[in-house]
Amino acid sequence: METISIPRPTIIPRSEHNISRARISANAVKVLYRLRQAGFRACLVGGGVRDLILGREPKDFDVVTDARPEQLYKLFRNCRLIGRRFRLAHVQFDREIIEVATFRSCGEGSDSDNGCDRHNVKRATDGRIIRDNAYGSIEEDVWRRDFTINALYYDIENFAVLDYVGGFIDLKAGLIRSIGDPTQRYKEDPVRMLRAIRFAAKLGFHLENDTEAQLYQVGYLLRRISPARLFDEVLKLLISGNAVYTFELLRFYRLLGWLFPGTENYLQKYYQHQSYQKTLLNEALVNIESRISSSKSVNPAFLLAALLWEPLKMQRQVLHANGLDDSESLRVAADMVIQEQSRLIALPRRYSLTVREIWEIQQKMTMISGKYPLQILSHPRFRAGYDFLLLRARAGERAELAEWWTNFLSLDEVERAKLVRQPVTAKIPKKSRKAQTAVFQSQ
Ligand code: ATP
Ligand code: MG
C-alpha cells in the first residue's frame, strides 16, 4: 500500500514566541474565534505573523481557514467574496478589512477524493499560475506560499506557531528563502521576485543564496506579468518607507531594466559621469521616504514624473534636433514616453495626466515675466510642479529658477504683482542676475 508522508510542523508553543492576542487587531481575533466556534480551523498567516514575531507593526492581518468561500459567506454577514485568480473573502469592519482565504493546495498530484481539485489551478503554457482555487489542507497550503518567513501559521486553537518550512529560524537569522526551487517559484509567479526585494528592503533581510542567485537570471519573466498587476506591485515597492534602498536593490538585481528600461538606460550612462545620489530620481525617492516617515501623503504621479524625467529629456532632445519647438517637443515626447512605459506598467490615466501636467509646469515655470507667473500660480498642479522644480534644483538642475520661484512665493500678492509687472532683470537680486539669463532658455 502506498504511504503518503504528511509533513509535520515544528510547533512553537505560546511560551516560546512573542505573539500575544493584544497585538493582533481585535477584528482579526473576532474572525479567528468565529471560525473556530463554527467548527473550522483558523490561523493567522503571512505578514501579520512575520511582523509580530519581529516586533513590528503588521500592515494587515491575513486569516486562513478550511472553510470554503461559500461557507465564509454564510458565516459572516459583513462578507464579500472577491477575486477570480485567487478567490477569497473580505470581512468588512468599520475601517478595517480582514482577508480570509481558504487553504490552497498546489493542485498537482491531488485528486477530487481528498477534497482537492487540480482543475481549479490553471497554468499558462510557460508555467505561470493564472488561477489558484484548488482548496486543500494546511499541510498543502504551506507549499504554495512564497518565502519561509511568510509561511508561519499562528493557530487560534492553542496560540502556537506552526512552522513547516523552517521560517522561524530564517526569521531569526534575517533570511528570505524561497519555499522550493526558486526558479520554478519565480516562473509560477514572477511577482515573487519583486516581493523578495520588497521584504529584503523593508525588513533589512538578506536573500538566501539560491533565492538570490536565481534573481539575476530570470528578470525577463517580469515581462509576463500583466501591466495592471505590475503597476500595483511597483507602487507597493516604491511608495514605501524604504524607497531608496528598494530602488538600489532593483538595480542591483538587474530588475529595473525590465520595469523602467528608459530610466535604467539613462542611469547606466549617467553613472559614468557622476554619482547617482545626485540625480533628481534619488531626490524623489528620499522625498518619498521622508514624507512617509512624517505620515504625509505621497502622490505616485510625482514619483512617476521623476522616474521618467530623464527618458523624457532624452526624447525631447531628439525631437528638438528634428526641429520641434519647446512646447511641441514636450507634448510629443511626453506622449511617447508615457505610451512606451504603459506597455510594461499600466499607468492609470489619473496618474499619467498628472505626470504630464507636472512636466508641462516645468516648461511654464521658465516664463517668469509679465502675467505668466501669476497665471501659473493658479494651475491646480502648481504645488506639485513647484516641488518637482525644487527636486530638480537639489539635483543641480535649474537651481536659479527654483530660487526665483521660492522668492516669488515668499512675497505677498501686491509685491508679486509689482515684481512681475517690472522688467524681470531689474528685480532679480544682483547675485542671481547672471543666472537669470539662463532662466529664459528652454530647459
Ligand atoms: P505585507 O506586509 O506587504 O502585507 P505579506 O507577506 O502579508 O506582506 P500579502 O500580499 O499580504 O503579503 O500576502 C499574504 C501572504 O500570502 C504572504 O505572506 C504569503 O504567504 C502569501 N502570498 C502573497 N502573495 C504571494 C505570491 N505571489 N506567491 C506566493 N505566496 C504569496
Ligand atoms: Mg499582508
XYZ file of C-alpha atoms and ligand atoms in Angstrom:
475
model
C 0.000 0.000 0.000
C 1.306 3.435 -0.906
C 2.070 5.628 2.084
C 1.764 9.362 1.895
C 4.039 11.286 4.219
C 2.311 14.255 5.698
C 4.815 16.929 6.687
C 4.895 17.610 10.395
C 5.316 21.139 11.570
C 7.682 22.356 14.202
C 5.335 23.618 16.880
C 6.471 26.755 18.659
C 4.301 26.944 21.788
C 2.976 30.208 23.186
C 5.712 30.243 25.823
C 8.396 30.351 23.107
C 7.166 33.140 20.883
C 6.098 36.707 21.446
C 2.719 36.889 19.697
C 0.062 37.991 22.142
C -3.579 38.436 21.145
C -3.418 42.002 22.418
C -1.174 42.876 19.467
C -3.444 41.313 16.864
C -6.209 43.515 15.512
C -9.389 42.960 17.546
C -11.304 42.346 14.312
C -8.898 39.650 13.170
C -9.212 37.960 16.570
C -13.026 38.114 16.225
C -12.843 36.440 12.821
C -10.498 33.739 14.101
C -12.755 32.901 17.063
C -15.912 32.960 14.996
C -14.431 30.434 12.604
C -13.273 28.201 15.400
C -16.650 28.330 17.141
C -18.264 27.267 13.872
C -16.016 24.204 13.867
C -13.437 25.366 11.344
C -9.715 25.603 11.634
C -8.468 29.181 11.772
C -4.960 30.619 11.699
C -3.275 33.912 11.159
C -0.656 33.670 8.427
C 1.727 35.729 6.302
C 2.988 39.207 7.019
C 0.943 39.572 10.220
C 2.664 36.627 11.918
C 6.060 37.552 10.463
C 5.881 41.155 11.623
C 4.520 40.342 15.089
C 7.375 37.929 15.734
C 9.787 40.634 14.609
C 8.122 43.092 16.972
C 6.940 45.251 14.052
C 3.521 46.715 13.414
C 1.827 44.492 10.792
C 0.392 46.219 7.740
C -2.586 43.874 7.687
C -3.776 40.568 9.107
C -4.479 37.624 6.846
C -6.593 34.758 8.103
C -6.573 31.300 6.597
C -9.095 28.543 7.253
C -10.528 25.280 5.999
C -13.912 26.940 5.490
C -14.777 27.361 1.797
C -15.642 30.784 0.403
C -19.368 29.935 0.287
C -19.227 28.858 3.944
C -17.482 32.092 4.837
C -20.171 33.991 3.023
C -22.811 32.335 5.191
C -20.852 32.732 8.406
C -20.074 36.452 8.161
C -22.807 38.949 7.465
C -20.241 41.623 6.618
C -18.502 39.469 3.999
C -17.780 39.895 0.300
C -16.241 37.278 -1.966
C -13.637 38.716 -4.279
C -11.019 37.685 -6.832
C -11.084 35.303 -9.755
C -7.439 34.382 -9.951
C -7.462 33.824 -6.214
C -10.922 33.669 -4.666
C -11.136 34.907 -1.085
C -13.397 36.626 1.394
C -13.183 40.176 2.649
C -14.774 40.584 6.043
C -15.523 44.252 6.454
C -15.466 46.045 9.778
C -15.737 49.796 10.194
C -12.469 50.823 8.665
C -10.699 47.511 8.519
C -10.959 44.616 6.120
C -9.818 41.194 7.250
C -8.865 38.984 4.343
C -9.886 35.367 4.824
C -8.549 32.735 2.429
C -9.294 29.035 2.228
C -6.288 26.686 2.487
C -4.999 26.084 -1.031
C -3.274 23.075 -2.483
C -0.757 23.450 -5.281
C -3.149 21.409 -7.394
C -0.605 18.861 -8.555
C -0.983 15.189 -7.878
C -4.163 15.898 -5.969
C -7.480 14.415 -6.860
C -11.049 15.114 -6.037
C -11.172 12.264 -3.472
C -9.234 14.240 -0.896
C -11.180 17.384 -1.481
C -8.604 18.979 -3.774
C -9.396 19.832 -7.326
C -6.424 20.220 -9.606
C -8.651 21.574 -12.357
C -9.011 24.676 -10.282
C -5.358 25.534 -10.671
C -4.850 26.928 -14.121
C -1.385 27.307 -15.565
C -0.271 29.121 -18.677
C 1.986 27.208 -21.087
C 5.027 28.967 -19.550
C 4.201 27.566 -16.085
C 2.630 30.712 -14.653
C -0.244 30.072 -12.290
C -3.132 32.088 -13.597
C -5.833 30.686 -11.356
C -5.295 29.229 -7.925
C -8.525 27.961 -6.461
C -7.755 24.349 -5.596
C -8.594 24.007 -1.937
C -6.604 21.790 0.345
C -5.277 21.331 3.852
C -2.898 23.462 5.875
C -0.138 20.961 5.027
C -0.706 21.716 1.354
C -1.312 25.401 1.768
C 2.164 25.978 3.120
C 3.914 24.909 -0.103
C 2.275 27.467 -2.270
C 3.396 30.405 -0.168
C 6.371 32.362 -1.416
C 9.034 32.571 1.309
C 9.600 30.628 4.509
C 9.194 33.735 6.672
C 5.744 34.263 5.142
C 4.577 30.731 5.836
C 4.214 30.681 9.602
C 0.745 29.924 10.970
C -0.495 31.251 14.289
C -3.156 28.789 15.390
C -6.020 30.271 17.398
C -6.733 26.799 18.808
C -3.699 26.778 21.099
C -1.852 30.067 20.295
C 1.096 28.094 18.924
C 3.046 28.982 15.789
C 3.220 26.149 13.244
C 6.318 26.066 11.094
C 6.535 23.561 8.224
C 9.418 25.099 6.310
C 11.937 26.494 8.792
C 10.530 30.008 8.632
C 11.007 30.688 12.338
C 14.758 30.111 12.139
C 15.008 32.142 8.936
C 13.138 34.953 10.613
C 15.600 34.977 13.483
C 18.505 34.819 11.017
C 17.123 37.595 8.802
C 16.899 35.420 5.682
C 14.482 35.428 2.782
C 14.356 31.913 1.421
C 12.134 30.642 -1.355
C 9.929 27.676 -0.478
C 11.024 25.080 -3.039
C 13.098 25.664 -6.151
C 13.382 29.438 -6.666
C 13.442 29.281 -10.484
C 10.254 27.308 -10.585
C 8.616 29.535 -7.979
C 9.587 32.701 -9.872
C 8.291 31.151 -13.076
C 4.965 30.295 -11.483
C 4.561 33.860 -10.390
C 7.256 36.379 -11.372
C 5.826 38.922 -8.913
C 7.620 36.888 -6.252
C 10.887 38.458 -7.455
C 9.561 41.884 -6.603
C 8.222 40.611 -3.299
C 11.663 39.219 -2.401
C 13.113 42.676 -2.934
C 10.307 44.398 -1.095
C 10.828 42.253 2.012
C 14.623 42.496 1.829
C 14.374 46.296 1.852
C 11.549 46.572 4.345
C 12.981 44.145 6.892
C 16.678 44.682 6.181
C 16.973 40.930 5.453
C 19.358 39.060 3.159
C 18.313 36.781 0.377
C 19.365 33.179 0.860
C 21.988 32.154 -1.741
C 19.801 30.208 -4.159
C 16.888 32.592 -3.840
C 19.307 35.381 -4.694
C 21.274 33.679 -7.476
C 18.131 32.992 -9.496
C 17.002 36.592 -9.280
C 19.842 37.719 -11.548
C 18.851 35.133 -14.138
C 15.136 35.481 -14.553
C 14.297 39.182 -14.600
C 12.856 38.739 -18.091
C 9.946 36.851 -16.528
C 8.591 40.175 -15.337
C 7.509 40.805 -18.911
C 4.901 38.089 -18.464
C 3.024 39.910 -15.752
C 0.036 41.935 -16.779
C 0.812 45.678 -16.879
C -2.017 46.369 -14.413
C -0.686 43.960 -11.771
C 2.825 45.221 -12.324
C 1.687 48.750 -11.633
C 0.254 47.708 -8.250
C 3.431 45.859 -7.318
C 5.709 48.686 -8.407
C 3.727 51.115 -6.290
C 3.994 48.833 -3.261
C 7.729 48.652 -3.850
C 8.471 52.304 -4.299
C 5.820 54.097 -2.282
C 7.346 52.766 0.869
C 9.369 53.861 3.814
C 12.430 52.270 2.171
C 12.178 53.657 -1.340
C 15.881 54.480 -1.749
C 17.166 51.076 -0.721
C 14.420 49.259 -2.617
C 15.415 51.116 -5.749
C 19.063 50.236 -5.232
C 18.145 46.564 -4.885
C 16.050 46.680 -8.059
C 19.076 47.952 -9.903
C 21.467 45.598 -8.174
C 19.422 42.550 -9.164
C 19.057 43.922 -12.714
C 15.297 44.120 -12.472
C 14.822 47.851 -13.034
C 15.571 47.480 -16.738
C 12.565 45.147 -17.087
C 10.318 47.666 -15.393
C 11.620 51.069 -16.486
C 14.011 50.432 -19.389
C 14.376 54.120 -20.306
C 15.329 55.019 -16.736
C 17.789 52.141 -16.448
C 19.436 53.107 -19.768
C 19.868 56.634 -18.552
C 21.304 55.571 -15.192
C 23.814 53.300 -16.871
C 25.078 56.175 -18.965
C 24.899 58.673 -16.162
C 26.880 56.541 -13.761
C 29.976 57.042 -15.834
C 29.907 60.761 -15.155
C 28.651 61.422 -11.684
C 27.133 59.809 -8.675
C 23.580 58.572 -8.914
C 22.977 60.101 -5.487
C 22.826 63.437 -7.222
C 20.018 62.562 -9.590
C 16.549 64.000 -9.439
C 15.276 60.458 -9.129
C 17.212 59.841 -5.961
C 15.959 63.134 -4.577
C 12.399 61.992 -5.309
C 12.950 58.688 -3.511
C 14.443 60.416 -0.482
C 11.479 62.786 -0.533
C 9.007 59.865 -0.507
C 10.742 58.254 2.429
C 10.721 61.405 4.492
C 7.066 62.146 3.673
C 6.091 58.639 4.729
C 8.070 58.850 7.943
C 6.235 62.056 8.841
C 2.874 60.496 7.844
C 2.336 62.844 4.912
C 0.522 61.759 1.772
C 2.533 60.663 -1.251
C 1.463 61.225 -4.826
C 2.535 58.290 -7.035
C 2.378 60.579 -10.085
C 5.157 62.660 -8.607
C 7.453 59.656 -8.405
C 6.493 58.528 -11.900
C 7.267 62.005 -13.220
C 10.717 61.725 -11.619
C 11.327 58.168 -12.854
C 10.542 59.145 -16.423
C 12.085 62.618 -16.384
C 15.392 61.651 -17.972
C 13.820 59.469 -20.664
C 11.584 62.474 -21.392
C 14.568 64.787 -21.704
C 16.377 62.389 -23.996
C 13.320 62.071 -26.207
C 12.906 65.848 -26.296
C 16.462 66.324 -27.440
C 15.808 64.089 -30.414
C 12.641 65.990 -31.255
C 14.383 69.333 -30.846
C 17.052 68.191 -33.246
C 14.242 67.421 -35.668
C 13.005 70.993 -35.462
C 10.147 70.804 -32.943
C 9.832 73.827 -30.660
C 9.855 73.716 -26.852
C 6.209 73.093 -26.161
C 5.645 70.825 -29.142
C 8.658 68.673 -28.279
C 7.444 68.396 -24.704
C 3.961 67.345 -25.750
C 5.144 64.757 -28.260
C 7.934 63.411 -26.036
C 5.505 63.069 -23.116
C 3.115 61.080 -25.326
C 5.896 58.800 -26.484
C 7.443 58.174 -23.079
C 4.120 57.545 -21.336
C 2.869 55.260 -24.095
C 6.086 53.284 -24.158
C 6.073 52.883 -20.385
C 2.409 51.908 -20.244
C 3.065 48.876 -22.405
C 5.009 47.424 -19.473
C 3.382 49.048 -16.482
C -0.151 50.328 -16.874
C -0.204 53.894 -15.634
C -3.791 54.714 -14.709
C -4.989 57.750 -16.575
C -5.371 59.896 -13.488
C -1.668 59.428 -12.835
C -0.414 59.795 -16.388
C -2.359 63.052 -16.689
C -0.732 64.402 -13.546
C 2.714 63.275 -14.707
C 2.195 65.221 -17.898
C 0.975 68.286 -16.015
C 3.980 68.250 -13.697
C 6.244 68.204 -16.749
C 4.304 70.928 -18.522
C 4.549 73.162 -15.472
C 8.347 72.838 -15.617
C 8.178 74.393 -19.053
C 5.684 77.047 -17.984
C 7.755 77.992 -14.972
C 10.582 79.154 -17.184
C 8.377 82.115 -18.142
C 8.913 84.483 -15.267
C 7.903 87.816 -16.664
C 4.623 89.608 -17.362
C 1.392 87.862 -16.498
C 2.735 84.315 -16.713
C 3.896 83.673 -13.132
C 0.547 84.740 -11.662
C -1.269 82.557 -14.169
C 0.813 79.501 -13.409
C 0.218 80.014 -9.727
C -3.457 79.245 -10.186
C -2.756 75.985 -12.018
C -4.270 73.129 -9.970
C -0.971 71.211 -10.107
C 1.214 74.195 -9.381
C 2.327 72.883 -5.981
C 3.424 69.518 -7.385
C 5.164 71.315 -10.256
C 6.984 73.629 -7.868
C 8.017 70.738 -5.591
C 9.335 68.981 -8.671
C 11.328 72.060 -9.606
C 12.832 72.091 -6.100
C 13.922 68.483 -6.529
C 15.491 69.344 -9.851
C 17.332 72.184 -8.193
C 18.622 69.870 -5.497
C 19.904 67.613 -8.243
C 21.758 70.563 -9.761
C 19.192 71.384 -12.432
C 17.806 74.904 -12.784
C 18.696 75.975 -9.254
C 18.368 79.675 -10.153
C 14.851 79.183 -11.463
C 13.802 77.377 -8.293
C 15.321 80.224 -6.285
C 13.313 82.760 -8.262
C 10.068 80.881 -7.593
C 10.825 80.395 -3.926
C 11.409 84.109 -3.621
C 8.255 84.875 -5.619
C 6.156 82.667 -3.361
C 7.518 84.348 -0.252
C 6.080 87.717 -1.386
C 2.571 88.926 -0.683
C 0.143 89.455 -3.535
C 0.922 93.136 -4.031
C 4.640 92.522 -4.103
C 4.196 89.668 -6.558
C 2.137 91.789 -8.895
C 4.727 94.536 -8.673
C 7.568 92.148 -9.329
C 6.181 90.672 -12.497
C 4.982 93.952 -13.967
C 8.546 95.268 -13.900
C 11.207 94.080 -16.314
C 12.404 90.963 -14.581
C 16.116 91.713 -14.726
C 15.586 94.846 -12.589
C 14.087 92.789 -9.788
C 16.442 89.856 -9.581
C 18.941 90.219 -6.756
C 22.450 91.005 -8.004
C 23.938 87.638 -7.208
C 21.348 85.849 -9.325
C 21.440 88.187 -12.285
C 23.857 86.121 -14.295
C 21.868 83.005 -13.728
C 18.725 84.875 -14.691
C 19.624 84.919 -18.358
C 19.664 81.155 -18.266
C 16.115 81.133 -16.988
C 14.830 82.221 -20.332
C 16.484 79.435 -22.208
C 14.435 76.353 -22.727
C 15.050 73.533 -20.285
P 2.719 42.787 3.694
O 3.424 43.209 4.927
O 3.116 43.561 2.493
O 1.227 42.657 3.841
P 2.550 39.949 3.307
O 3.606 38.877 3.334
O 1.467 39.837 4.325
O 3.308 41.336 3.401
P 0.436 39.846 1.404
O 0.427 40.320 -0.008
O -0.473 40.479 2.393
O 1.939 39.973 1.871
O 0.184 38.295 1.348
C -0.110 37.496 2.478
C 0.585 36.144 2.362
O 0.102 35.443 1.199
C 2.089 36.189 2.178
O 2.761 36.319 3.397
C 2.384 34.880 1.502
O 2.357 33.801 2.411
C 1.174 34.728 0.584
N 1.430 35.321 -0.752
C 1.105 36.563 -1.175
N 1.485 36.771 -2.452
C 2.052 35.620 -2.855
C 2.630 35.180 -4.078
N 2.692 35.969 -5.134
N 3.108 33.910 -4.132
C 3.027 33.077 -3.063
N 2.508 33.442 -1.886
C 2.015 34.686 -1.762
Mg -0.227 41.055 4.481
